[in-house]
CSV table of C-alpha atoms and ligand atoms in Angstrom, one decimal:
chain,number,residue,atom,x,y,z
A,1,MET,CA,107.1,77.0,127.9
A,2,VAL,CA,104.5,79.6,126.9
A,3,ARG,CA,102.6,80.6,130.0
A,4,GLY,CA,98.9,79.8,130.2
A,5,ALA,CA,97.8,83.3,130.6
A,6,ALA,CA,99.7,84.4,127.5
A,7,LEU,CA,98.0,81.6,125.4
A,8,ALA,CA,94.5,82.5,126.7
A,9,ASN,CA,94.7,86.0,125.2
A,10,GLU,CA,96.0,84.9,121.8
A,11,LYS,CA,93.9,84.4,118.6
A,12,PRO,CA,93.0,80.9,117.7
A,13,MET,CA,95.8,78.6,116.6
A,14,ALA,CA,95.9,77.0,113.1
A,15,LEU,CA,95.8,73.6,114.9
A,16,ALA,CA,94.7,72.9,118.5
A,17,LEU,CA,94.6,69.2,119.3
A,18,ARG,CA,93.5,67.7,122.6
A,19,GLY,CA,94.5,64.0,123.1
A,20,THR,CA,97.0,61.8,124.8
A,21,LEU,CA,100.4,63.3,124.2
A,22,LEU,CA,103.5,61.1,123.9
A,23,THR,CA,106.9,62.5,122.8
A,24,PRO,CA,110.6,62.0,123.4
A,25,LEU,CA,112.3,65.2,124.5
A,26,ALA,CA,115.4,66.6,122.9
A,27,GLU,CA,117.1,67.0,126.3
A,28,GLY,CA,116.4,63.4,127.1
A,29,GLY,CA,113.4,61.6,128.7
A,30,THR,CA,109.9,61.3,127.5
A,31,GLN,CA,106.8,63.4,128.0
A,32,PHE,CA,103.4,61.8,128.6
A,33,GLU,CA,100.2,63.6,129.2
A,34,VAL,CA,97.0,61.5,129.3
A,35,ASP,CA,95.0,64.7,128.6
A,36,GLY,CA,97.4,66.8,126.5
A,37,LEU,CA,97.2,69.8,124.3
A,38,LEU,CA,99.2,70.6,121.2
A,39,LEU,CA,99.0,74.1,119.7
A,40,VAL,CA,100.4,74.9,116.3
A,41,ASP,CA,100.4,78.3,114.7
A,42,ALA,CA,99.8,79.3,111.0
A,43,GLU,CA,103.5,78.8,110.2
A,44,GLY,CA,103.3,75.2,111.3
A,45,THR,CA,105.4,75.9,114.5
A,46,ILE,CA,104.5,74.3,117.8
A,47,ARG,CA,103.4,77.0,120.3
A,48,TYR,CA,102.5,74.7,123.2
A,49,ALA,CA,102.8,71.0,124.0
A,50,GLY,CA,101.7,69.9,127.5
A,51,PRO,CA,98.8,69.2,129.8
A,52,PHE,CA,95.5,70.5,128.6
A,53,ARG,CA,94.7,71.9,132.1
A,54,GLY,CA,97.2,74.6,132.8
A,55,ALA,CA,97.4,75.8,129.2
A,56,GLY,CA,94.6,78.2,129.8
A,57,TYR,CA,93.7,77.9,126.1
A,58,ARG,CA,90.2,79.1,125.4
A,59,GLY,CA,90.0,78.6,121.6
A,60,ALA,CA,88.2,75.8,120.0
A,61,VAL,CA,90.0,72.4,120.2
A,62,ASP,CA,89.9,69.3,118.0
A,63,ASP,CA,89.3,66.7,120.6
A,64,VAL,CA,90.9,63.4,119.5
A,65,ARG,CA,91.0,61.6,122.9
A,66,PRO,CA,91.8,58.8,123.6
A,67,ASN,CA,93.9,58.7,120.5
A,68,LEU,CA,97.6,59.3,120.8
A,69,ILE,CA,99.4,62.5,119.5
A,70,THR,CA,103.0,61.6,118.8
A,71,PRO,CA,105.8,62.7,116.5
A,72,GLY,CA,105.8,61.5,112.9
A,73,PHE,CA,108.0,58.5,112.4
A,74,ILE,CA,111.4,58.9,110.8
A,75,ASP,CA,112.7,56.1,108.6
A,76,VAL,CA,116.4,56.6,108.0
A,77,HIS,CA,116.8,53.8,105.4
A,78,ALA,CA,114.5,52.4,102.7
A,79,HIS,CA,114.5,51.7,99.0
A,80,PHE,CA,111.9,53.2,96.8
A,81,PRO,CA,112.3,50.7,93.9
A,82,GLN,CA,111.8,47.8,96.2
A,83,THR,CA,108.3,48.7,97.2
A,84,ARG,CA,106.8,45.9,95.2
A,85,ILE,CA,109.2,43.1,96.3
A,86,ILE,CA,108.6,43.0,100.0
A,87,GLY,CA,108.7,39.4,101.3
A,88,CYS,CA,110.8,37.8,98.5
A,89,ALA,CA,112.6,35.2,100.6
A,90,THR,CA,115.6,34.7,98.3
A,91,GLY,CA,118.3,35.7,100.8
A,92,PRO,CA,121.0,35.9,102.1
A,93,LEU,CA,122.0,39.3,100.9
A,94,LEU,CA,124.0,38.7,97.7
A,95,ASP,CA,121.6,36.1,96.3
A,96,TRP,CA,118.6,38.3,97.2
A,97,LEU,CA,120.2,41.2,95.4
A,98,ALA,CA,120.8,39.1,92.3
A,99,ASN,CA,117.5,37.2,92.2
A,100,SER,CA,115.0,39.7,93.5
A,101,VAL,CA,116.3,43.2,93.7
A,102,PHE,CA,118.2,43.8,90.5
A,103,PRO,CA,115.5,42.5,88.2
A,104,GLU,CA,112.9,44.7,89.9
A,105,GLU,CA,115.1,47.8,90.0
A,106,ALA,CA,115.8,47.4,86.2
A,107,ARG,CA,112.1,48.2,85.6
A,108,PHE,CA,112.5,51.7,86.9
A,109,THR,CA,114.0,53.1,83.6
A,110,ARG,CA,110.4,53.1,82.5
A,111,ARG,CA,108.8,56.3,83.7
A,112,ALA,CA,105.3,55.0,83.9
A,113,TYR,CA,106.4,52.1,86.1
A,114,ALA,CA,108.4,54.4,88.4
A,115,LYS,CA,105.4,56.7,88.7
A,116,ALA,CA,103.0,53.9,89.6
A,117,VAL,CA,105.3,52.6,92.3
A,118,ALA,CA,106.1,56.1,93.7
A,119,ALA,CA,102.3,56.6,94.2
A,120,GLU,CA,102.2,53.2,96.1
A,121,LEU,CA,105.2,54.2,98.1
A,122,VAL,CA,103.7,57.5,99.2
A,123,GLN,CA,100.4,55.7,100.3
A,124,ARG,CA,102.3,53.2,102.3
A,125,LEU,CA,104.5,55.8,104.0
A,126,LEU,CA,101.4,57.9,104.9
A,127,HIS,CA,99.5,54.8,106.2
A,128,ALA,CA,102.5,53.8,108.3
A,129,GLY,CA,102.8,57.3,109.9
A,130,THR,CA,106.2,58.0,108.4
A,131,THR,CA,106.6,61.8,107.9
A,132,THR,CA,110.4,61.8,107.1
A,133,VAL,CA,112.2,59.2,105.1
A,134,ALA,CA,115.7,58.6,103.7
A,135,LEU,CA,115.3,56.8,100.4
A,136,PHE,CA,117.6,55.1,97.9
A,137,SER,CA,116.2,55.4,94.4
A,138,SER,CA,117.4,53.1,91.6
A,139,SER,CA,120.3,54.1,89.3
A,140,SER,CA,117.8,55.7,86.9
A,141,PRO,CA,117.9,59.5,87.0
A,142,SER,CA,114.3,59.7,85.8
A,143,ALA,CA,113.0,57.3,88.5
A,144,THR,CA,114.8,59.5,91.0
A,145,GLU,CA,113.2,62.6,89.7
A,146,THR,CA,109.8,60.8,89.9
A,147,CYS,CA,110.5,59.8,93.5
A,148,PHE,CA,111.3,63.4,94.5
A,149,SER,CA,108.2,64.7,92.7
A,150,ALA,CA,106.0,62.2,94.6
A,151,LEU,CA,107.4,63.2,98.0
A,152,ALA,CA,107.1,66.9,97.1
A,153,GLU,CA,103.5,66.5,96.2
A,154,ALA,CA,102.6,64.4,99.2
A,155,GLY,CA,104.1,66.9,101.6
A,156,LEU,CA,106.6,64.4,103.1
A,157,ARG,CA,110.0,65.3,104.3
A,158,GLY,CA,113.1,63.4,103.3
A,159,LEU,CA,116.3,62.6,101.5
A,160,VAL,CA,116.5,60.9,98.2
A,161,GLY,CA,119.5,59.6,96.4
A,162,LEU,CA,120.3,58.3,92.9
A,163,THR,CA,121.8,54.9,93.5
A,164,TRP,CA,125.4,54.8,92.1
A,165,MET,CA,126.7,51.5,90.9
A,166,ASP,CA,129.2,50.7,88.2
A,167,ARG,CA,130.2,47.1,88.8
A,168,ASN,CA,128.8,43.7,89.9
A,169,CYS,CA,125.4,44.5,88.6
A,170,PRO,CA,123.3,43.9,85.4
A,171,GLU,CA,124.2,46.1,82.5
A,172,VAL,CA,120.9,48.0,82.6
A,173,LEU,CA,121.6,49.1,86.2
A,174,ARG,CA,125.2,50.2,85.5
A,175,ILE,CA,125.8,54.0,85.5
A,176,THR,CA,129.2,55.4,84.7
A,177,THR,CA,130.9,57.8,87.1
A,178,PRO,CA,130.6,60.8,84.8
A,179,SER,CA,126.9,60.1,84.2
A,180,ALA,CA,126.2,59.6,87.9
A,181,VAL,CA,127.9,62.9,88.7
A,182,ALA,CA,126.1,64.8,85.9
A,183,ALA,CA,122.7,63.3,86.8
A,184,SER,CA,123.2,64.0,90.5
A,185,GLU,CA,124.2,67.6,89.8
A,186,ARG,CA,121.0,68.1,87.9
A,187,LEU,CA,119.0,66.5,90.7
A,188,ILE,CA,120.8,68.7,93.3
A,189,ARG,CA,119.9,71.9,91.4
A,190,ARG,CA,116.3,70.8,91.0
A,191,TRP,CA,115.6,69.3,94.4
A,192,HIS,CA,118.2,69.9,97.1
A,193,GLY,CA,116.7,72.3,99.6
A,194,PHE,CA,113.2,72.2,98.1
A,195,ASP,CA,110.5,73.9,100.1
A,196,HIS,CA,112.8,75.3,102.8
A,197,ASP,CA,114.8,72.1,103.1
A,198,ARG,CA,111.8,69.7,103.2
A,199,LEU,CA,113.6,67.6,100.6
A,200,ARG,CA,117.3,67.1,100.2
A,201,PHE,CA,119.5,65.1,97.8
A,202,ALA,CA,121.8,62.4,99.3
A,203,VAL,CA,124.9,61.1,97.6
A,204,THR,CA,124.2,57.3,97.4
A,205,PRO,CA,126.9,54.9,96.4
A,206,ARG,CA,125.0,51.6,96.8
A,207,PHE,CA,127.8,49.8,98.6
A,208,ALA,CA,131.5,49.2,98.2
A,209,LEU,CA,130.9,46.0,96.2
A,210,SER,CA,128.9,47.8,93.5
A,211,CYS,CA,131.2,50.8,93.1
A,212,SER,CA,134.7,51.2,91.7
A,213,LYS,CA,137.3,53.1,93.7
A,214,THR,CA,137.0,56.0,91.2
A,215,MET,CA,133.2,56.1,91.6
A,216,LEU,CA,133.5,56.1,95.4
A,217,ARG,CA,136.1,58.9,95.3
A,218,ARG,CA,133.9,61.1,93.0
A,219,ALA,CA,130.9,60.4,95.3
A,220,GLY,CA,133.0,61.7,98.2
A,221,ASP,CA,134.1,64.8,96.2
A,222,LEU,CA,130.5,65.6,95.2
A,223,ALA,CA,129.3,65.3,98.8
A,224,ASN,CA,132.0,67.4,100.2
A,225,ALA,CA,131.7,70.1,97.4
A,226,HIS,CA,128.0,70.6,98.1
A,227,ASP,CA,127.9,69.7,101.8
A,228,LEU,CA,125.5,66.8,101.1
A,229,PRO,CA,124.2,63.8,103.1
A,230,VAL,CA,125.8,60.5,102.1
A,231,GLN,CA,124.0,57.2,102.5
A,232,THR,CA,125.3,53.7,101.9
A,233,HIS,CA,125.4,50.1,103.3
A,234,ILE,CA,128.2,48.7,105.4
A,235,ALA,CA,129.1,45.3,107.0
A,236,GLU,CA,125.7,43.8,106.6
A,237,ASN,CA,126.7,40.2,105.8
A,238,ASP,CA,129.9,38.1,106.2
A,239,ARG,CA,130.2,37.1,102.5
A,240,GLU,CA,129.6,40.7,101.4
A,241,GLY,CA,132.4,41.8,103.8
A,242,GLU,CA,134.9,39.2,102.3
A,243,ALA,CA,134.0,40.1,98.7
A,244,THR,CA,134.4,43.8,99.5
A,245,LEU,CA,138.0,43.3,100.7
A,246,ARG,CA,138.8,41.3,97.6
A,247,ALA,CA,137.3,44.0,95.4
A,248,HIS,CA,139.1,46.8,97.3
A,249,PRO,CA,142.5,45.2,98.2
A,250,TYR,CA,144.1,48.6,99.1
A,251,ALA,CA,141.7,49.0,102.1
A,252,THR,CA,142.4,47.8,105.6
A,253,SER,CA,138.8,47.2,106.4
A,254,TYR,CA,135.3,47.6,104.9
A,255,LEU,CA,135.0,51.0,106.6
A,256,ASP,CA,138.3,52.1,105.3
A,257,VAL,CA,137.0,51.8,101.7
A,258,TYR,CA,134.6,54.6,102.4
A,259,ASP,CA,137.1,56.5,104.6
A,260,GLN,CA,139.7,56.6,101.8
A,261,ALA,CA,137.1,57.9,99.4
A,262,GLY,CA,136.2,60.8,101.7
A,263,LEU,CA,132.8,59.5,102.4
A,264,LEU,CA,132.9,59.5,106.2
A,265,GLY,CA,131.6,62.6,108.0
A,266,PRO,CA,128.8,64.0,110.1
A,267,ARG,CA,126.2,63.8,107.3
A,268,THR,CA,127.0,60.1,106.5
A,269,ILE,CA,124.4,57.4,107.2
A,270,LEU,CA,125.8,53.9,107.4
A,271,ALA,CA,123.1,51.2,107.1
A,272,HIS,CA,123.4,47.9,109.0
A,273,ALA,CA,126.9,48.2,110.6
A,274,ILE,CA,126.7,44.7,112.0
A,275,HIS,CA,130.1,43.1,111.4
A,276,LEU,CA,132.4,45.9,112.6
A,277,LYS,CA,135.5,45.8,114.7
A,278,LYS,CA,136.2,48.0,117.7
A,279,ARG,CA,138.6,50.2,115.8
A,280,ASP,CA,135.9,50.7,113.1
A,281,TRP,CA,133.5,51.9,115.7
A,282,ASP,CA,136.2,54.2,117.1
A,283,ARG,CA,136.7,55.7,113.6
A,284,ILE,CA,132.9,56.1,113.1
A,285,GLY,CA,132.8,57.9,116.4
A,286,GLU,CA,135.8,60.1,115.5
A,287,SER,CA,134.3,61.0,112.1
A,288,ASP,CA,130.8,61.7,113.7
A,289,ALA,CA,129.1,59.5,111.0
A,290,THR,CA,125.7,58.0,111.9
A,291,VAL,CA,124.1,54.6,111.7
A,292,ALA,CA,120.8,53.3,110.3
A,293,HIS,CA,119.8,50.3,112.5
A,294,CYS,CA,117.7,47.9,110.3
A,295,PRO,CA,116.8,45.0,112.6
A,296,ASP,CA,113.8,43.7,110.6
A,297,SER,CA,115.9,43.5,107.5
A,298,ASN,CA,118.7,41.8,109.4
A,299,PHE,CA,116.4,39.1,110.6
A,300,PHE,CA,114.8,38.6,107.2
A,301,LEU,CA,118.0,38.2,105.3
A,302,GLY,CA,119.8,36.4,108.2
A,303,SER,CA,122.5,39.1,108.1
A,304,GLY,CA,123.3,39.1,111.8
A,305,ARG,CA,122.5,41.3,114.8
A,306,MET,CA,123.7,44.8,115.3
A,307,ARG,CA,124.5,45.8,118.9
A,308,LEU,CA,123.5,49.2,120.1
A,309,ASN,CA,126.1,49.5,122.7
A,310,PRO,CA,129.2,50.1,120.5
A,311,PRO,CA,127.6,53.3,118.9
A,312,ARG,CA,125.9,54.4,122.1
A,313,SER,CA,129.1,54.2,124.2
A,314,ARG,CA,130.8,56.4,121.6
A,315,GLY,CA,128.0,59.0,121.2
A,316,VAL,CA,127.3,57.8,117.6
A,317,ARG,CA,123.9,58.9,116.5
A,318,VAL,CA,121.6,56.0,115.6
A,319,GLY,CA,118.2,55.9,113.9
A,320,LEU,CA,115.9,53.2,112.8
A,321,GLY,CA,115.5,52.0,109.2
A,322,SER,CA,112.7,49.9,107.7
A,323,ASP,CA,115.1,48.9,104.9
A,324,VAL,CA,112.2,47.9,102.7
A,325,ALA,CA,112.3,45.5,100.9
A,326,ALA,CA,114.7,43.4,103.1
A,327,GLY,CA,112.6,44.8,105.9
A,328,ARG,CA,109.1,43.4,105.7
A,329,SER,CA,107.1,46.6,106.5
A,330,PHE,CA,107.2,50.3,106.1
A,331,SER,CA,105.9,50.6,109.6
A,332,MET,CA,108.3,52.0,112.1
A,333,ARG,CA,106.1,50.3,114.7
A,334,ARG,CA,107.2,47.0,113.3
A,335,ALA,CA,110.8,48.2,113.1
A,336,MET,CA,110.6,49.1,116.8
A,337,GLY,CA,109.3,45.7,117.6
A,338,SER,CA,112.2,44.1,115.7
A,339,ALA,CA,114.7,46.4,117.4
A,340,TYR,CA,113.3,45.1,120.7
A,341,ASP,CA,113.7,41.5,119.7
A,342,ASN,CA,117.2,42.1,118.4
A,343,ALA,CA,118.3,43.8,121.6
A,344,LEU,CA,117.0,40.9,123.6
A,345,ALA,CA,118.7,38.4,121.3
A,346,VAL,CA,122.1,40.1,121.9
A,347,GLY,CA,121.6,40.3,125.6
A,348,GLU,CA,121.4,44.1,125.8
A,349,PRO,CA,117.7,44.8,126.3
A,350,VAL,CA,116.4,48.2,125.2
A,351,ALA,CA,113.5,50.1,126.9
A,352,PRO,CA,110.4,50.9,125.0
A,353,SER,CA,110.9,54.6,125.5
A,354,GLU,CA,114.3,54.2,123.8
A,355,LEU,CA,112.6,52.5,120.9
A,356,LEU,CA,110.3,55.4,120.4
A,357,ARG,CA,113.3,57.8,120.5
A,358,LEU,CA,115.1,55.7,117.9
A,359,ALA,CA,112.1,55.9,115.5
A,360,THR,CA,111.6,59.7,116.0
A,361,PHE,CA,114.1,62.0,117.5
A,362,GLY,CA,117.1,59.6,116.9
A,363,GLY,CA,116.2,59.5,113.2
A,364,ALA,CA,116.1,63.3,113.1
A,365,GLU,CA,119.6,63.5,114.7
A,366,VAL,CA,120.8,61.0,112.0
A,367,LEU,CA,119.3,63.1,109.2
A,368,GLY,CA,120.5,66.4,110.6
A,369,CYS,CA,117.1,67.8,111.3
A,370,ALA,CA,116.7,67.4,115.0
A,371,ALA,CA,116.4,71.2,115.6
A,372,THR,CA,113.3,71.1,113.3
A,373,THR,CA,111.5,67.8,113.8
A,374,GLY,CA,111.6,64.5,115.8
A,375,SER,CA,109.8,65.6,119.0
A,376,LEU,CA,106.8,67.7,119.8
A,377,GLN,CA,108.3,70.7,121.6
A,378,LEU,CA,108.0,74.4,121.7
A,379,GLY,CA,109.4,76.1,118.6
A,380,LYS,CA,109.7,73.0,116.5
A,381,GLU,CA,107.9,72.3,113.3
A,382,ALA,CA,104.7,70.3,113.8
A,383,ASP,CA,105.3,66.8,112.3
A,384,LEU,CA,102.9,64.6,114.1
A,385,LEU,CA,100.5,61.7,114.1
A,386,ILE,CA,97.2,60.8,115.5
A,387,VAL,CA,97.3,57.1,116.3
A,388,PRO,CA,94.4,55.0,117.4
A,389,LEU,CA,95.6,52.5,120.1
A,390,ALA,CA,94.1,49.1,120.7
A,391,ARG,CA,93.5,50.2,124.3
A,392,ALA,CA,93.2,53.7,125.7
A,393,ALA,CA,96.5,54.4,127.6
A,394,ALA,CA,96.3,55.7,131.2
A,395,ASN,CA,100.1,56.0,131.7
A,396,LEU,CA,103.4,56.1,129.8
A,397,ASP,CA,104.1,52.3,129.9
A,398,ALA,CA,100.6,51.5,128.6
A,399,ALA,CA,101.0,54.0,125.8
A,400,LEU,CA,104.4,52.6,124.7
A,401,ALA,CA,103.1,49.0,125.0
A,402,SER,CA,100.2,49.8,122.6
A,403,LEU,CA,102.1,51.9,120.2
A,404,ILE,CA,105.1,49.6,119.8
A,405,PHE,CA,103.8,46.1,120.4
A,406,ASP,CA,100.0,45.9,120.1
A,407,THR,CA,100.0,46.4,116.4
A,408,ASP,CA,97.3,44.4,114.8
A,409,ASN,CA,96.2,47.7,113.3
A,410,LEU,CA,99.3,49.5,112.1
A,411,GLY,CA,97.5,52.4,110.4
A,412,VAL,CA,97.4,56.0,111.7
A,413,LEU,CA,94.3,58.2,111.7
A,414,ARG,CA,96.1,61.4,110.5
A,415,SER,CA,99.6,62.7,109.9
A,416,TYR,CA,100.9,66.3,109.6
A,417,VAL,CA,104.1,67.9,108.4
A,418,ARG,CA,104.6,71.5,109.5
A,419,GLY,CA,101.0,71.5,110.7
A,420,HIS,CA,99.7,70.6,107.2
A,421,ARG,CA,97.6,67.5,107.2
A,422,LEU,CA,98.9,64.8,104.8
A,423,PHE,CA,96.6,61.9,105.7
B,501,GUN,N1,123.4,46.2,100.0
B,501,GUN,C1,123.5,46.7,98.8
B,501,GUN,N2,122.3,47.0,98.3
B,501,GUN,C2,121.4,46.6,99.2
B,501,GUN,C3,120.0,46.7,99.3
B,501,GUN,O1,119.3,47.1,98.3
B,501,GUN,N3,119.4,46.3,100.4
B,501,GUN,C4,120.1,45.8,101.5
B,501,GUN,N4,119.5,45.4,102.6
B,501,GUN,N5,121.5,45.7,101.4
B,501,GUN,C5,122.1,46.1,100.3
B,502,FE,FE1,119.2,48.9,102.4
């Protein structure tokens, strides 16, 4: 911690916010200060996060009390081209993909359409308080380019992937392996590492059922050649699992399809992970892959319920995904609420402080940016929200109750990335 006396003598900070401070801590636990202070320098780095009294800071402060100052939310799994189809109740999964998702994603070859939806997506992420997001685009390279541009312009942090698929889909969504590789290489050159790593490219084979063995193998090669994140779906639905084993008869399990393709590693994000066996979890732990828990989506499509204990007991990193449009909201507050319900339903309740961790620091761990973001701590980049609560919070439990569950108003007042105000 910076000592109070040192702060008192420094020139004014770029951002000095006084409000109720709530943040998970990288080392474990949660910090709550009913009268807190957050100081951010001109580079967007946090110089102080703690009680107002005791900081000894004499510069001007922006007093936002009794609003909450909390880390920006991190959504580790969502689909850009599904922004306009939230709530299409045509599930389960494979029917929903065929009837609602594929017809909509087919529209994204039109640049004007992709551009209009990208603008809507950005507005919805900002309103929800998401500051970092891992997105699937469609299989259209131009739509993916549009998605990157929209995030770049909005100041958001994230991963975006061109969605690879060469089977079991309408012709207009099919992309061949050579085209997918070439388009991805162009997108990598243009966007991967943009603005000091604010944006990154993720290799994104949709799921095993929509990719040939060759396509998956090349996806693994590309990820390993450039040290890229990988995102895909796994074991979401029973019928999907059976069809996957028929489509990839050489594999010993769903997970093994990805393993044989070289797609499992510490930068891999596996969405859903509901119907996995013990030995699959062991292998995920061994490979240091990560999991996107998408409880609201799992409820909406009736996919099943993921337990948090198998990854937890193996030290597997877990973040929370909205999975729009199978998830019904971009709000990670809604996702936390669904994660709570899901945990109760499987008989392994989860504490509200753990839900906040999943939606912030846990997501940063999954996306490989936990040294930079995910908590409000000295030396980290200032990705934060100012959230109005239904009731002013006098203690930690009250703050968590309001933030996570009392969500008639889901909007945030402001959000910042690296100390720059986005909203
Ligand atoms: N599996 C393959 N594609 C998708 C998708 O778009 N959403 C969900 N929830 N699961 C998938
Ligand atoms: Fe998904």
